[in-house]
Coordinates of C-alpha atoms and ligand atoms in Angstrom, one line a residue:
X27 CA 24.2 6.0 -1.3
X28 CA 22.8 2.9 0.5
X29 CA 19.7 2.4 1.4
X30 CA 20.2 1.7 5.0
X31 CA 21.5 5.3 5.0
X32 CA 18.5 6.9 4.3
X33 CA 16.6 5.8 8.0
X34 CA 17.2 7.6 10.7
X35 CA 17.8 5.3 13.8
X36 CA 16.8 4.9 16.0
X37 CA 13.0 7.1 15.4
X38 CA 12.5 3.6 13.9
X39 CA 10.9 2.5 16.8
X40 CA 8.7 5.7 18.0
X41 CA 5.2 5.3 16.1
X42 CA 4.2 9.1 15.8
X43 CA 1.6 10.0 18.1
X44 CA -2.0 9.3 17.2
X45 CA -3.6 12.1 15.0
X46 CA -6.8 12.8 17.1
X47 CA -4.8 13.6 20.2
X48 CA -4.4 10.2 22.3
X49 CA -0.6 9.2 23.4
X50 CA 0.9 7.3 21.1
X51 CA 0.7 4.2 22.9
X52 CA 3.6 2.5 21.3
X53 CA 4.1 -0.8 24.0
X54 CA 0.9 -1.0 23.7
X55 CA -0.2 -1.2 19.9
X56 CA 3.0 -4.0 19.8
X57 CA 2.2 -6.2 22.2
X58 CA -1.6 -5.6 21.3
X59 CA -0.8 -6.6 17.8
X60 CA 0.8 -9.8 19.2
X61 CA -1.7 -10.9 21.5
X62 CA -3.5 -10.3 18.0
X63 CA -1.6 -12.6 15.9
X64 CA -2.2 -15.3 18.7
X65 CA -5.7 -15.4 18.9
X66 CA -6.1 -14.8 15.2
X67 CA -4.5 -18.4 14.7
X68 CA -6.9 -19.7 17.6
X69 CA -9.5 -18.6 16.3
X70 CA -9.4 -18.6 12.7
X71 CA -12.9 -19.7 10.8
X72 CA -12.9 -22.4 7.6
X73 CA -14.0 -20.0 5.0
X74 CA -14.4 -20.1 1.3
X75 CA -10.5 -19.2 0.8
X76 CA -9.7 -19.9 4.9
X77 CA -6.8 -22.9 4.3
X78 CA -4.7 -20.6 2.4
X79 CA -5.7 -17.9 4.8
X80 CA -4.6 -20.4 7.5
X81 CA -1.5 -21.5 5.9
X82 CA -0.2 -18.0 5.6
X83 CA -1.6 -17.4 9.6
X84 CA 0.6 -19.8 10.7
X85 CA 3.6 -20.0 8.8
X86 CA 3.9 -15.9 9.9
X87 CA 4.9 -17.8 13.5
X88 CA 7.2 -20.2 12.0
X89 CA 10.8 -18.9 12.3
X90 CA 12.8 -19.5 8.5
X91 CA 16.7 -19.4 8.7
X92 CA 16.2 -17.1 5.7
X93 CA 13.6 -14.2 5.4
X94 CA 12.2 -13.0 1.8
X95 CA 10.6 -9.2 0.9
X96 CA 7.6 -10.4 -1.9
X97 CA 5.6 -7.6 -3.2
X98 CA 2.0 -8.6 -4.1
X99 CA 0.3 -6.1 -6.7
X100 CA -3.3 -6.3 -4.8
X101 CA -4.8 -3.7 -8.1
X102 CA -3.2 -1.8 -10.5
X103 CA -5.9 0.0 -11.9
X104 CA -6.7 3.6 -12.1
X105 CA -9.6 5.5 -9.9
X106 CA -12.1 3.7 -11.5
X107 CA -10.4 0.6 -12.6
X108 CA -10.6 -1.5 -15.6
X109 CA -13.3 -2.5 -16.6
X110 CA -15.1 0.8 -16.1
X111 CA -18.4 0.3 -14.3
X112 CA -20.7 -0.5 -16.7
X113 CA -18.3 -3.0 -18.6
X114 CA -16.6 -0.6 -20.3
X115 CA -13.1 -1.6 -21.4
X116 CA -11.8 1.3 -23.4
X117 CA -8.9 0.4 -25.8
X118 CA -8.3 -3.0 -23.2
X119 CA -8.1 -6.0 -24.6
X120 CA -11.1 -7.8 -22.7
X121 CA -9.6 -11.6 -23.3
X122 CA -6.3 -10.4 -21.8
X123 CA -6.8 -11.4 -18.2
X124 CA -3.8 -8.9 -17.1
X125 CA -6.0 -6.1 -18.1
X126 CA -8.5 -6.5 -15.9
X127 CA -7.6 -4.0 -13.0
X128 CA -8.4 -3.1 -9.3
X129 CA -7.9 0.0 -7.6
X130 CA -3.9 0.5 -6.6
X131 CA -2.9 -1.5 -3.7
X132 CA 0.4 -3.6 -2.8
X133 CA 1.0 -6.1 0.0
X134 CA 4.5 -6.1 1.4
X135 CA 5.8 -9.4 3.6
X136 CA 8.9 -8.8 5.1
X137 CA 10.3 -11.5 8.2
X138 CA 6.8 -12.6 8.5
X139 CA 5.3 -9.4 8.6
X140 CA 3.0 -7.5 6.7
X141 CA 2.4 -4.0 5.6
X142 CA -0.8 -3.2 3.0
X143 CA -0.5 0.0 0.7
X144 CA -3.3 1.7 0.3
X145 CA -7.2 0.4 0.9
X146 CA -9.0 1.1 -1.8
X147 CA -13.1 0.2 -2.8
X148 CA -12.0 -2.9 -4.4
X149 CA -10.7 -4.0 -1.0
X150 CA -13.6 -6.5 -0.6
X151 CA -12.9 -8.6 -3.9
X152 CA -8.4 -8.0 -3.1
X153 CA -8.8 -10.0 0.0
X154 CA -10.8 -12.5 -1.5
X155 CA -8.5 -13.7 -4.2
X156 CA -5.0 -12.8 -2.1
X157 CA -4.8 -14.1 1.0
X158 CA -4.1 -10.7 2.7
X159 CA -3.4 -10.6 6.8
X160 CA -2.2 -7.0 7.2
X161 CA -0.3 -6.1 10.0
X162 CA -0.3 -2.6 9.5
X163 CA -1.9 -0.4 6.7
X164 CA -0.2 2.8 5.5
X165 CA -2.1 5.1 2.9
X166 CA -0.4 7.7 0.5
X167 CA -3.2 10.4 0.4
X168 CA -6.9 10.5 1.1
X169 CA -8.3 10.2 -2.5
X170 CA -11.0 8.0 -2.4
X171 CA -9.9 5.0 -4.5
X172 CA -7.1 4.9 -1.6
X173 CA -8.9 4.7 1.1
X174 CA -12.7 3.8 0.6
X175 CA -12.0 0.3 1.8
X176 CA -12.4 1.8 5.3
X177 CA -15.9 1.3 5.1
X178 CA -15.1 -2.4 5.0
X179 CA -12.7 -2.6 7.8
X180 CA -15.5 -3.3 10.5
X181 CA -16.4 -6.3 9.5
X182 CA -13.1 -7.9 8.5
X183 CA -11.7 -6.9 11.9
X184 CA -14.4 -8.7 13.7
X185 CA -14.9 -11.3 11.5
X186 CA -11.2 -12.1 9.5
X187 CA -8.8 -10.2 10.5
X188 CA -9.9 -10.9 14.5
X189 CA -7.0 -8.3 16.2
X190 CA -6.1 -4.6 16.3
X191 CA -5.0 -2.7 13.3
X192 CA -2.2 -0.6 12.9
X193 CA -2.8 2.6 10.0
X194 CA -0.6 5.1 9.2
X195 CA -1.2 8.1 6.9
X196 CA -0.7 11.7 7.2
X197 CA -2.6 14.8 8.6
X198 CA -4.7 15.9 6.0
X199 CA -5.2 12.5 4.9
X200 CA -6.5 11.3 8.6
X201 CA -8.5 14.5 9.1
X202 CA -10.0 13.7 5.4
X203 CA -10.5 9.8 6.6
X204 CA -12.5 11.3 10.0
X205 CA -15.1 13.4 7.9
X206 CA -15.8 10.1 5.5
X207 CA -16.0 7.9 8.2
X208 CA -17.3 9.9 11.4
X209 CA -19.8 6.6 12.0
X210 CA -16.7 4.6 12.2
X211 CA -15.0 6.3 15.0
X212 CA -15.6 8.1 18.6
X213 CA -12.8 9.5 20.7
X214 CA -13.3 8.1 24.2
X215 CA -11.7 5.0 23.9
X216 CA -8.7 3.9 25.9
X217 CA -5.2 5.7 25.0
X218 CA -3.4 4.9 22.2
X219 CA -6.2 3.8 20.0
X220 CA -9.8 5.0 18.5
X221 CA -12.2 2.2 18.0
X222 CA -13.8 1.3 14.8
X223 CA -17.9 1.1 16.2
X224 CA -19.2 -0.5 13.3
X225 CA -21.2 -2.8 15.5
X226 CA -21.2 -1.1 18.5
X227 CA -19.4 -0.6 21.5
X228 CA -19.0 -4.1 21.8
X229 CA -16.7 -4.3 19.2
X230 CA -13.3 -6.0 20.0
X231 CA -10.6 -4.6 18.4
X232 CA -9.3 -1.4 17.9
X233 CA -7.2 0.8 14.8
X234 CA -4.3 2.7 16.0
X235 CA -3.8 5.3 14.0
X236 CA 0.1 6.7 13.6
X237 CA 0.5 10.3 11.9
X238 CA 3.3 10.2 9.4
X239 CA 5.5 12.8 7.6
X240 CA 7.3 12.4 4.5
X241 CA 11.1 12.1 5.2
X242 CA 10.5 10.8 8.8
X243 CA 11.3 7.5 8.8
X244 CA 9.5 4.8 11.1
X245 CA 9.2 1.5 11.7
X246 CA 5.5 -0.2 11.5
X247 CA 6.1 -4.3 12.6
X248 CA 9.4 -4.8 11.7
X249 CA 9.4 -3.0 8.4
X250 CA 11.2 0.0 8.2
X251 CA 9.2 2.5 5.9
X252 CA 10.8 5.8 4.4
X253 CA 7.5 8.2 3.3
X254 CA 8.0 11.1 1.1
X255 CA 6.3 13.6 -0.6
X256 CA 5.5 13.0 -4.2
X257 CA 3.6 15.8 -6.5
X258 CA -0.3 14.8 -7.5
X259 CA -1.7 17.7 -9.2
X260 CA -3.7 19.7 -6.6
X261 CA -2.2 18.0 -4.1
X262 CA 0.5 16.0 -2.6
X263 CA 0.9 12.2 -2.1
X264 CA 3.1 10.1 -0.1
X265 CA 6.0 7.8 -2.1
X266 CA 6.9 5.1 0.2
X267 CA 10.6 3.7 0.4
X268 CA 11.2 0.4 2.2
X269 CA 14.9 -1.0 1.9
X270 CA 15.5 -0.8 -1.9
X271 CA 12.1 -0.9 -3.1
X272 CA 10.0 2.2 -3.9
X273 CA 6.2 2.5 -4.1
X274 CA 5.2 5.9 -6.4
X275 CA 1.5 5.7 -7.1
X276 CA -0.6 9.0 -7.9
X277 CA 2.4 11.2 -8.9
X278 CA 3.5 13.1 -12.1
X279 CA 6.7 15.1 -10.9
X280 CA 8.9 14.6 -7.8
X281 CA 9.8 18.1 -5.7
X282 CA 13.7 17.9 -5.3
X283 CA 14.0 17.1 -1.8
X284 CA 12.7 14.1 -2.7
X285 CA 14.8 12.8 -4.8
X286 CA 17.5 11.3 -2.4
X287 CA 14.8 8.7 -1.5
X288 CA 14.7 7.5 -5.6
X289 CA 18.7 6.3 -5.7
X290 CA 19.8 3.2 -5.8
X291 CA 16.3 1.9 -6.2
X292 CA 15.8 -2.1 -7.3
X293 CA 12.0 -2.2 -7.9
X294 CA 10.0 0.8 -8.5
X295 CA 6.3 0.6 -8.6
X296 CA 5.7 4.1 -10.5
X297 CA 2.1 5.7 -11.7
X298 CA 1.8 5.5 -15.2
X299 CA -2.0 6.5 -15.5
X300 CA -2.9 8.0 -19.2
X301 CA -1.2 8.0 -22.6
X302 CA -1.7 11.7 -22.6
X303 CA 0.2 14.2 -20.1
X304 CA -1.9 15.3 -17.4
X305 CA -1.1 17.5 -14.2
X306 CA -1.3 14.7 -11.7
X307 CA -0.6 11.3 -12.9
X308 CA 2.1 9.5 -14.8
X309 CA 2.0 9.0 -18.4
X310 CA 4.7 6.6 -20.8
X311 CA 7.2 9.8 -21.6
X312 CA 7.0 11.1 -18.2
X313 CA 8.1 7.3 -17.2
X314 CA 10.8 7.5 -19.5
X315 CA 11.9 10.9 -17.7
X316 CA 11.8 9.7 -14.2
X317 CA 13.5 6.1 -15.3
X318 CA 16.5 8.4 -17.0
X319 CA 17.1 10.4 -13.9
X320 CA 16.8 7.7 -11.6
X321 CA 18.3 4.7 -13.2
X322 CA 16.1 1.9 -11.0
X323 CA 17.1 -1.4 -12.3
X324 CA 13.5 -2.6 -12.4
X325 CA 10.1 -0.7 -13.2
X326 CA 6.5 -2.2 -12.7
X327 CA 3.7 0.6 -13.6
X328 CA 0.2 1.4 -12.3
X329 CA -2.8 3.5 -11.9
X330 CA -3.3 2.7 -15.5
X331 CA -7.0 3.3 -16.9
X332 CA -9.0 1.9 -19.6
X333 CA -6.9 2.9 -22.5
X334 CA -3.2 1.3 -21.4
X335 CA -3.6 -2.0 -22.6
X336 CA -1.3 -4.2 -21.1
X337 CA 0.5 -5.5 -24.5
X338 CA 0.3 -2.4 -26.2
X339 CA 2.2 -0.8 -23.2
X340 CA 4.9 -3.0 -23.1
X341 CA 5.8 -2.9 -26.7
X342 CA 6.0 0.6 -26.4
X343 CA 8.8 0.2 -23.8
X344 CA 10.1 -2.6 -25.2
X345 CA 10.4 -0.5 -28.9
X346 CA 12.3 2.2 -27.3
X347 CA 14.9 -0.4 -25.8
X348 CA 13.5 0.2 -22.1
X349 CA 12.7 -3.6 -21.5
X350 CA 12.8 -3.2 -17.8
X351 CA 10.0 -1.1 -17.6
X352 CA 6.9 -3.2 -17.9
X353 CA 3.2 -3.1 -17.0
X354 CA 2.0 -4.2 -13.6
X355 CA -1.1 -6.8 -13.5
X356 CA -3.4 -7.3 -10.6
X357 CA -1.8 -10.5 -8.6
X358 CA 1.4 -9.9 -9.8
X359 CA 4.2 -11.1 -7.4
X360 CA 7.5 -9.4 -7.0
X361 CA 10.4 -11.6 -4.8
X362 CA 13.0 -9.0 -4.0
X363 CA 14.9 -12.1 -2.7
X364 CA 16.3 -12.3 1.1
X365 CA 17.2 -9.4 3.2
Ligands
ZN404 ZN1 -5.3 7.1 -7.2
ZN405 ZN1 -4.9 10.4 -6.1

């Protein structure tokens, strides 16, 4: 099957209407996010890390003959990332710089756009050492080391990111999102959008927030996304497909109708939490299960916790002749070459 096949044109470009019953707004939020691209290169501030910020900024609105998909691993780390608070590094090797983890997040550039995975509490120190300038952020579920970095959003809007902000996530998640964050949010504001207020109503820019469903395919700034639904225990998370890449965090098994959306897959980003089976993450023999069924010519893992230490988990691949699976580190940088 090829990719391609698995979108449905042309819902590609019909965001979903917003969740907390606005219109959907979608000329709006496009050319809002353009007018937002502009000013953000007028007005973008020198900061500690601001020439690479720049750099990135402006080379977005440089047209290239050739356009490349590059995967940045923001944090691979499980819920409560590695080290543990308090230092604690478990059965990690502390002088192994790949083993210190934040919590799961990717960065997607594709044709000079971007798409963020996940925002998670380590949001604050990700966007300090990677240049990030999201264009849109999508969230698999509403566990908190997926979406804490919310709470940061009001501030980086104003200050960084200086435009409207595209999120996408699904119902329960956006209804889970709305009881963390009621401070963040109020329901008057103009159609198509509710207003992060964390400094008032003076604030300047706006989140649009799309509802998705797994298996409806959409487009969010060029990138066309594929969600579906991935098993997590007590709950359900969202996989994310986009062209022949697959994003699988927080999952131990995939429900059948799901599996159409894991052929044919080049790079697979897949949870592989605990040494030990558990009911809702990933461990190394479930890995090997999934990587059997679904052949995918490339494997990166993450969510891992305190005990996978990065060597140790690769020679354990590597011993049982699976060489293409290998450990994901935090800053890791995947080119799935030109599209
Ligand atoms: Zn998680
Ligand atoms: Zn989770």
């Amino acid at each position: 099957m090829k990719t391609q096949n698995l979108f449905i044109e042309p819902s590609f470009c019909e965001p979903t209407n917003n969740a907390w019953n606005v219109s959907s707004g979608a000329e709006n939020w496009v050319d809002q996010a353009q007018l937002g691209t502009d000013l953000a290169v007028k007005q973008w501030q020198l900061t500690a890390f601001s020439s690479q910020l720049r750099s990135r900024v402006q080379s977005s609105n440089t047209p290239r003959a050739k356009q490349l998909t590059k995967i940045t691993m923001l944090g691979c780390g499980a819920t409560y990332g590695v080290p543990l608070a308090g230092g604690v590094w478990g059965l990690c090797d502390p002088t192994d710089p790949k083993n210190e983890r934040t919590r799961p997040s990717v960065l997607i550039e594709h044709n000079d756009r971007s798409l963020m995975i996940d925002i998670g509490p380590d949001f604050r120190l990700q966007t300090s050492r990677v240049p990030v300038i999201p264009d849109s952020i999508l969230i698999t579920h509403g566990h908190w080391d997926h979406i804490a970095g919310i709470g940061e959003l009001p501030y980086y809007m104003e200050e960084v990111l200086k435009r409207d902000l595209n999120i996408y996530a699904d119902e329960n998640c956006m209804a889970l999102i709305r009881r963390m964050f009621p401070y963040l949010f109020f329901d008057k504001e103009t159609v198509g959008s509710t207003c992060i207020t964390g400094f008032g109503e003076s604030k300047r820019y706006r989140i649009f927030w799309h509802r998705i469903s797994a298996y409806e395919a959409f487009e969010a700034n060029g990138i066309k996304i594929l969600p579906f639904a991935q098993n997590h225990g007590g709950s359900d998370s969202l996989g994310v497909r986009i062209f022949d890449f697959v994003y699988s965090p927080d999952v131990k098994t995939f429900p059948e109708q799901s599996w159409h959306c894991l052929e044919d897959i080049d790079t697979w980003i897949l949870d592989c939490d605990y040494w030990e089976p558990s009911e809702s993450h990933g461990d190394p023999e479930t890995v090997l299960k999934h990587v059997d069924q679904f052949k995918p010519k490339r494997v990166f893992l993450t969510h891992m916790d305190e005990k996978m230490d990065y060597s140790v988990l690769k020679a354990w691949f590597m011993d049982r002749r699976y060489p293409h699976i290998l450990p994901a580190h935090d800053g890791l940088e995947i080119d799935l070459g030109s599209s």
